[in-house]
Structure formats: C-alpha cells, structure tokens
Coordinates of N, CA and C in Angstrom, one line a residue:
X8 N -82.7 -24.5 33.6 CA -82.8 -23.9 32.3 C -82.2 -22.5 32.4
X9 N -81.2 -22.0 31.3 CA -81.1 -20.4 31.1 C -82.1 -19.5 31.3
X10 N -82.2 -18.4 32.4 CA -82.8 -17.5 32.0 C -82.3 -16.5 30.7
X11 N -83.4 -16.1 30.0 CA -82.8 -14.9 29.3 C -83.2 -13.5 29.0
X12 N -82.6 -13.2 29.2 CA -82.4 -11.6 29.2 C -81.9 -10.5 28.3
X13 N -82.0 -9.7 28.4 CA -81.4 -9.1 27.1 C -80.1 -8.4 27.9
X14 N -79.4 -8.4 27.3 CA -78.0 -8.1 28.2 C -77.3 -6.4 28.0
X15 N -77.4 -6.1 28.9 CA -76.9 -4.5 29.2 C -75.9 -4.3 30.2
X16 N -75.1 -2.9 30.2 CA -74.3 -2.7 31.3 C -74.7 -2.7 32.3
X17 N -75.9 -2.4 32.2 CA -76.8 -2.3 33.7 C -77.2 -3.3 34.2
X18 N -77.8 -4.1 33.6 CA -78.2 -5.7 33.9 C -76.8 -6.3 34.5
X19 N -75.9 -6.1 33.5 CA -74.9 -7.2 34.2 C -74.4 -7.4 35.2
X20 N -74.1 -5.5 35.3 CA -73.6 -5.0 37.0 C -74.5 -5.2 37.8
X21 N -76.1 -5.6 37.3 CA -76.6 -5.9 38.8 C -77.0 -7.2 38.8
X22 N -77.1 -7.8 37.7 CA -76.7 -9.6 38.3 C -75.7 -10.2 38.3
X23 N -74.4 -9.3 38.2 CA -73.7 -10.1 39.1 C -73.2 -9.3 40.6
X24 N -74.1 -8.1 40.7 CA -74.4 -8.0 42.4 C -75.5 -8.8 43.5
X25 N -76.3 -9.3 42.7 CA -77.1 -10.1 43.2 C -76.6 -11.7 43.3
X26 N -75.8 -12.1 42.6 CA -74.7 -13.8 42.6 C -74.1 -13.7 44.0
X27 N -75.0 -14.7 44.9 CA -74.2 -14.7 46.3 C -74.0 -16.2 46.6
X28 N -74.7 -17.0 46.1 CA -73.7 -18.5 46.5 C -73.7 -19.3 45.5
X29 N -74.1 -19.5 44.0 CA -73.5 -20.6 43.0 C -73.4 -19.8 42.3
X30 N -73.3 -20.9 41.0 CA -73.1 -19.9 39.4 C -74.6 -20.5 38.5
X31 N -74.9 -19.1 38.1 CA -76.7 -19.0 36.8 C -75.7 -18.5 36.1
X32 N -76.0 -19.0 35.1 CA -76.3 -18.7 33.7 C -77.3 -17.9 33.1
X33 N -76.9 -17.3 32.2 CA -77.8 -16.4 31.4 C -77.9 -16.1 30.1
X34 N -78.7 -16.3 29.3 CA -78.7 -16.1 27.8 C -79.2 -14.8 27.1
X35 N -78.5 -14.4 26.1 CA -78.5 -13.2 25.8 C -80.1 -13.5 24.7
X36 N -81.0 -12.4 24.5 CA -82.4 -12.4 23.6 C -82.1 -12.2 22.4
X37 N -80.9 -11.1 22.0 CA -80.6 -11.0 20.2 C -79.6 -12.0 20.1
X38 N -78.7 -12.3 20.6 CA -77.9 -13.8 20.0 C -78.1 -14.5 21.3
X39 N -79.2 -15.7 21.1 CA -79.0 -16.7 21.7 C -77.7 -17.7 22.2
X40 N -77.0 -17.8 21.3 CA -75.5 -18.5 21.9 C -75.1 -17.6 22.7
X41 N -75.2 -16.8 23.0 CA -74.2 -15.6 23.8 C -74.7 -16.5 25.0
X42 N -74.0 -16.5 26.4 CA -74.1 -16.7 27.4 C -73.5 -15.9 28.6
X43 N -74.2 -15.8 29.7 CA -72.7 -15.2 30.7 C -73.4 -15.8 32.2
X44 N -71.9 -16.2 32.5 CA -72.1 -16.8 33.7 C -71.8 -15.8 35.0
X45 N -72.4 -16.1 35.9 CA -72.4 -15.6 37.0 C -71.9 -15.7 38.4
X46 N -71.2 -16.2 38.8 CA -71.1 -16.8 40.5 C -70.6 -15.4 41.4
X47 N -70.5 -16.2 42.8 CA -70.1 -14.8 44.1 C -68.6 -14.5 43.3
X48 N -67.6 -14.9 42.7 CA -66.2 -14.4 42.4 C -66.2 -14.2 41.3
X49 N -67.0 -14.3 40.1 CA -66.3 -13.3 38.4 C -67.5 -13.8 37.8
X50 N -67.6 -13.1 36.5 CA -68.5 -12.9 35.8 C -67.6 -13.2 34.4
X51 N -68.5 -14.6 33.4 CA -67.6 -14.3 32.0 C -68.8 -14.4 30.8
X52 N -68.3 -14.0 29.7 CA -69.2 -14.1 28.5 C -68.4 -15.6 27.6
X53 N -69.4 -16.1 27.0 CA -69.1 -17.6 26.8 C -70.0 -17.8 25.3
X54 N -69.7 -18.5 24.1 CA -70.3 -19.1 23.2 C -71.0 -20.3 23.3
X55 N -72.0 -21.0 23.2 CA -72.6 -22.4 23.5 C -73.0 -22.8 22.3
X56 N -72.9 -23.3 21.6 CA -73.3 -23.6 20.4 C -72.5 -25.0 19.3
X57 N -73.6 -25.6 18.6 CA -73.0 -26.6 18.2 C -72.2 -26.7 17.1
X58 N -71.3 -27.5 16.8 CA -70.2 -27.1 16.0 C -70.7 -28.9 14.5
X59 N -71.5 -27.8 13.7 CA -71.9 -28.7 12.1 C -71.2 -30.2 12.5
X60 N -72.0 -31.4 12.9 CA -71.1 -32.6 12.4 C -70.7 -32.9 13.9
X61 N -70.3 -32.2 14.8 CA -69.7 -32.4 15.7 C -70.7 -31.8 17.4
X62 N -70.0 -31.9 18.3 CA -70.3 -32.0 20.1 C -70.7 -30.6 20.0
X63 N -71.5 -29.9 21.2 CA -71.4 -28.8 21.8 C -70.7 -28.6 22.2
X64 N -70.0 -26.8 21.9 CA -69.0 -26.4 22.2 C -69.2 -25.1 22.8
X65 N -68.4 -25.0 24.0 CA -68.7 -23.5 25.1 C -67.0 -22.9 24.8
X66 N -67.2 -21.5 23.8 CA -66.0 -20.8 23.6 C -66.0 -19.8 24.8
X67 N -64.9 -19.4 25.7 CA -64.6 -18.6 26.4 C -64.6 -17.5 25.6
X68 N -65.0 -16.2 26.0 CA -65.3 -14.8 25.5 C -64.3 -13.9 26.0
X69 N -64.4 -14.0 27.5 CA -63.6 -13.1 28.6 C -64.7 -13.1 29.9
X70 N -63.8 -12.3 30.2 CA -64.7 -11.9 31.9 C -65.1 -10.0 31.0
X71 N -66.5 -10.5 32.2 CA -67.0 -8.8 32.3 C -66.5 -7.5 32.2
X72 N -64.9 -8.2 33.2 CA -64.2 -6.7 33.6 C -63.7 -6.1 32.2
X73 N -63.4 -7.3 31.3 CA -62.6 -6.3 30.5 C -63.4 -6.7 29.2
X74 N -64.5 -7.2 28.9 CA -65.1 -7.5 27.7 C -67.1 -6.8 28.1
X75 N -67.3 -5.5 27.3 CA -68.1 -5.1 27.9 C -69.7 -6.1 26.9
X76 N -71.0 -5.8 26.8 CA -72.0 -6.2 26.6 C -72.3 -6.0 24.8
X77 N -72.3 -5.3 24.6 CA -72.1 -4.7 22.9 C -70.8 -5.4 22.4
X78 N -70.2 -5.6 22.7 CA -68.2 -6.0 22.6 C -68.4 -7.6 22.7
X79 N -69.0 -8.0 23.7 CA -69.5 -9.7 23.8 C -70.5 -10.1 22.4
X80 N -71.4 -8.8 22.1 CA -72.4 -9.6 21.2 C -71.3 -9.6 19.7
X81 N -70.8 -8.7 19.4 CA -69.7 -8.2 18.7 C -69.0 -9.9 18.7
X82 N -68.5 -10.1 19.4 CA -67.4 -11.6 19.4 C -67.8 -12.5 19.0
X83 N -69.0 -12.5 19.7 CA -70.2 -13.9 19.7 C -70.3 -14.3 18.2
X84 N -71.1 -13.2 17.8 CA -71.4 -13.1 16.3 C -70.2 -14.0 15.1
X85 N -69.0 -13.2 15.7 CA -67.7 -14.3 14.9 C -67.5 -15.0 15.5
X86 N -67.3 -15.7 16.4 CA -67.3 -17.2 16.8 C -68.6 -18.2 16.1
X87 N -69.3 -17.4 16.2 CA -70.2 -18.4 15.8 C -70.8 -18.6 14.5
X88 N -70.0 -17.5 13.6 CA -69.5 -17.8 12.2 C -68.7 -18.5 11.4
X89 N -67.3 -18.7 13.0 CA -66.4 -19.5 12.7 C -66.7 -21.0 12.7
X90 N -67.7 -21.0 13.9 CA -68.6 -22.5 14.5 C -69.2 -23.1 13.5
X91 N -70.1 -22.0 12.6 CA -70.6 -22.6 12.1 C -70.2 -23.2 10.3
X92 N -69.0 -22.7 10.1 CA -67.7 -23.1 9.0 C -67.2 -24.2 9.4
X93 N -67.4 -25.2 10.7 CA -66.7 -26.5 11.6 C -65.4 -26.2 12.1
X94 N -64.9 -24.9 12.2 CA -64.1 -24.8 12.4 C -64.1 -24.4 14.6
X95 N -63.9 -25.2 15.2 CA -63.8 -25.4 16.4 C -62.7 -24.7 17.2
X96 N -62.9 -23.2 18.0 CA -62.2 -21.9 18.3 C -61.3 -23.1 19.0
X97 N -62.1 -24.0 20.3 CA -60.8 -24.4 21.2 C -60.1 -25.1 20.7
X98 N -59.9 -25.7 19.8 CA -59.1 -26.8 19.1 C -58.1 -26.0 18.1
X99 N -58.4 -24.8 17.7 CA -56.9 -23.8 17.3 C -56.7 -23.3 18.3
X100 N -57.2 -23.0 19.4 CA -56.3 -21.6 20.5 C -55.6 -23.1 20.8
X101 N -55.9 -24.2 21.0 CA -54.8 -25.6 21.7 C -53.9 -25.4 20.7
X102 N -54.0 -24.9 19.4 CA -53.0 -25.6 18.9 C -52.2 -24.5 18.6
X103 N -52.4 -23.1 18.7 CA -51.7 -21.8 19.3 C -50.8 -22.1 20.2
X104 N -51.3 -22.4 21.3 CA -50.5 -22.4 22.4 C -49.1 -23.5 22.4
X105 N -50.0 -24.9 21.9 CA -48.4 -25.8 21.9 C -47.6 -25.2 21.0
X106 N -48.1 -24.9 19.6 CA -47.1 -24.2 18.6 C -46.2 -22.6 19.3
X107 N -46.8 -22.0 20.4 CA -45.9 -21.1 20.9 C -45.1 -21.9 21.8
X108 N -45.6 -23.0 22.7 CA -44.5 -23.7 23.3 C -43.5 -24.2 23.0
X109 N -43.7 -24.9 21.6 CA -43.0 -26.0 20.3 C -41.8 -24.6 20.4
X110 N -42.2 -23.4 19.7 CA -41.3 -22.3 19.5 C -40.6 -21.9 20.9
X111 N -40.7 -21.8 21.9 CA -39.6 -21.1 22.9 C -39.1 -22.4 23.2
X112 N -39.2 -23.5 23.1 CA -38.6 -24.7 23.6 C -36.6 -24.9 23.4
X113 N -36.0 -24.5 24.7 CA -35.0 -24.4 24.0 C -34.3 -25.9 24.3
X114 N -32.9 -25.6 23.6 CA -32.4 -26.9 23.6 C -32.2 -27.9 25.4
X115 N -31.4 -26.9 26.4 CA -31.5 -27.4 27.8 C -32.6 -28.2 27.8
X116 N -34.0 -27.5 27.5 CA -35.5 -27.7 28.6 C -35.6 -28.7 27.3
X117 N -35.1 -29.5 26.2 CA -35.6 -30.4 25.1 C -34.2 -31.5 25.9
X118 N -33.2 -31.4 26.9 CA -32.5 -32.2 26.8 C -33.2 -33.0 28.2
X119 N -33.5 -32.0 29.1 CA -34.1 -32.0 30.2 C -36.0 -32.9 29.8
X120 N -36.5 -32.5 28.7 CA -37.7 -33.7 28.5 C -36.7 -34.9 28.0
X121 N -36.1 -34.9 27.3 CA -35.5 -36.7 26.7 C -34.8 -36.8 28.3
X122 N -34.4 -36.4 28.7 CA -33.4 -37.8 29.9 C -35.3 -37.9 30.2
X123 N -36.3 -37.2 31.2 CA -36.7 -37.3 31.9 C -37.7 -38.5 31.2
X124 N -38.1 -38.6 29.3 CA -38.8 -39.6 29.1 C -37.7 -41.0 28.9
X125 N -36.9 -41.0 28.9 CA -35.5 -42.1 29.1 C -35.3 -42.6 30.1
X126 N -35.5 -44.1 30.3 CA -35.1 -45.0 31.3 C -33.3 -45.2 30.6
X127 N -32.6 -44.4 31.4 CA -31.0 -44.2 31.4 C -30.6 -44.4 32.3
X128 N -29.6 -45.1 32.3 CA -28.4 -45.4 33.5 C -27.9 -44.2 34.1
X129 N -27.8 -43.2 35.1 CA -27.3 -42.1 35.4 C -26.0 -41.5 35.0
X130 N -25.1 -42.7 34.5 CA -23.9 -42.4 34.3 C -24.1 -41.9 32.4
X131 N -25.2 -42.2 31.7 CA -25.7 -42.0 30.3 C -25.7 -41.0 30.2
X132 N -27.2 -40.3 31.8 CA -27.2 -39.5 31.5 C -26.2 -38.4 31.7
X133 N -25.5 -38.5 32.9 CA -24.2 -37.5 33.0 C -23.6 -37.2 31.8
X134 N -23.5 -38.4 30.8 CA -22.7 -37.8 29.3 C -23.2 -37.4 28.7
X135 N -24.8 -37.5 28.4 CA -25.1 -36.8 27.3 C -25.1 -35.0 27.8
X136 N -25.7 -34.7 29.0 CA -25.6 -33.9 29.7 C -24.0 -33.2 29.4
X137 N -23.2 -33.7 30.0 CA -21.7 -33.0 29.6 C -21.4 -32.9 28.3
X138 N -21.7 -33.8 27.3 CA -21.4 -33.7 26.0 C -21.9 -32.9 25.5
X139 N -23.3 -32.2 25.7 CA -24.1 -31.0 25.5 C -23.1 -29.8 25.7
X140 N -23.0 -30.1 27.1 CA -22.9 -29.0 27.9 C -21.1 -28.0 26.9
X141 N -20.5 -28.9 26.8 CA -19.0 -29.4 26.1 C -19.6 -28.6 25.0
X142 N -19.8 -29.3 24.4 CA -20.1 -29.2 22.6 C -21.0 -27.9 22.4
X143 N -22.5 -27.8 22.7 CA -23.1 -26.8 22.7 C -23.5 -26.0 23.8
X144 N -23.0 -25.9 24.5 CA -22.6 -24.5 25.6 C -23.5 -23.5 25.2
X145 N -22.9 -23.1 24.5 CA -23.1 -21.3 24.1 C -24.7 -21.6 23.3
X146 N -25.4 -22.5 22.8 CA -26.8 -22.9 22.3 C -27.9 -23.4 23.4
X147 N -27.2 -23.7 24.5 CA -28.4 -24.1 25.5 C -29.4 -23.5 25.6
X148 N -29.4 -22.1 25.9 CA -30.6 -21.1 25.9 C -31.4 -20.3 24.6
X149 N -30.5 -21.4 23.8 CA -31.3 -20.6 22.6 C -32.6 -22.0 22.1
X150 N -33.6 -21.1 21.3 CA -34.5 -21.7 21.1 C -34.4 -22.7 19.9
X151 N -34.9 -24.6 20.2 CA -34.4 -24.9 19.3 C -34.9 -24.3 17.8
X152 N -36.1 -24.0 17.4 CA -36.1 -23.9 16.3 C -35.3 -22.8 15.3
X153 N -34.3 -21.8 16.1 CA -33.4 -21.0 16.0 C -32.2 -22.1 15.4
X154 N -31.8 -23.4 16.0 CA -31.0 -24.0 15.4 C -30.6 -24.8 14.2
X155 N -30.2 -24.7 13.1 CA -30.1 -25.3 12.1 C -28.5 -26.7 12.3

C-alpha cells in the first residue's frame, strides 16, 4: 500500500535520501492522485488515476530534479482535469510524437521504410533507388510533407 504524506521540499530530499534498494511509492494528502516514486537512482512525480469509462492510468509528471513539490501539485491538478474530461494525457503525447515523426520524415528515410517493408528483387530495388536518386536528388533530404 502507498504511504502518504504530505509532500514538501524537505520530505522529498529526505526520502529520497533514505531510498537504498527498491522503489516506494508515496501519495500526496491534498491531491491524492499525486504520487512520487522513489528508488536508489531518481525520483519522479506521476498521476494515478482513472480515466471516466476506461483503465487506470499513471501520467508521468517529471523527475524531482526539475519539477519541484507545489509545481507537481500545480500539474497534477490539470491532468487530472484533463482525466477526468476522458481525455487520456498518454494517448495524445503518442500521438504528438508520431505526428512530429510523420513531420520530419524525409523522402530518403520514406524510400529506405518501403524497400525495407518490400519483398523486392535487389535489382527493383537498385532502380527505384537510382530513379529517386536521378529524378529527385536535390528532394531527398527534404521533408516529405514539404513536398507537393
């Protein structure tokens, strides 16, 4: 079970000097979803809470070093405003990240996924490869969604 505690600068720097061989958990006394974990190598602040309709869900906050105690309860608070709208934090930062992937994807590293999901004869792929290379040269490093 969580202990809980009410969470301070002081508290935190000293349980996580006292974390010498697993990871405890700890729950904050004015927002209960708040959590922060503990082990011998880092300390982070974390959301636990259920998402209307749907699973338990643990939103990542940050680590200690750079997200202080007031600043965690501060986050918590909107996450778990967002949580409780159904709207699920890790299921948009996923969909952040592919959509910044989708965006720097240039044409090379898009010619480089099709051969690699293509069962191609070598000699296929050498021409689509040169016919690229031929034809759009000067667009290889650009990003495709830059191309029309």
């Amino acid at each position: 079970m969580d202990k809980t505690i009410k969470f301070t600068e002081a508290r935190v720097t000293k349980l996580r000097a006292e974390a010498r061989t697993e990871r405890v958990e700890y729950q904050d006394e004015e927002v209960p979803a708040l959590r922060l974990r503990v082990s011998p190598t880092a300390a982070s602040w974390s959301v636990l809470k259920r998402i209307p309709g749907g699973p338990m869900a643990r939103v990542l906050l940050g680590r200690t070093d750079d997200l202080a105690a007031g600043e965690a309860r501060k986050l918590a608070k909107i996450k778990i405003g967002e949580m409780q709208q159904g709207v699920d934090p890790n299921t948009a930062k996923r969909k952040r990240k592919a959509e910044a992937q989708r965006n720097e994807l240039t044409l090379a590293e898009g010619l480089a996924i099709y051969l690699a999901e293509r069962k191609l004869r070598p000699a296929t792929e050498a021409t689509y490869a040169r016919d690229l290379r031929m034809t759009f040269g000067d667009y290889l490093d650009r990003p495709l969604v830059d191309l029309t």
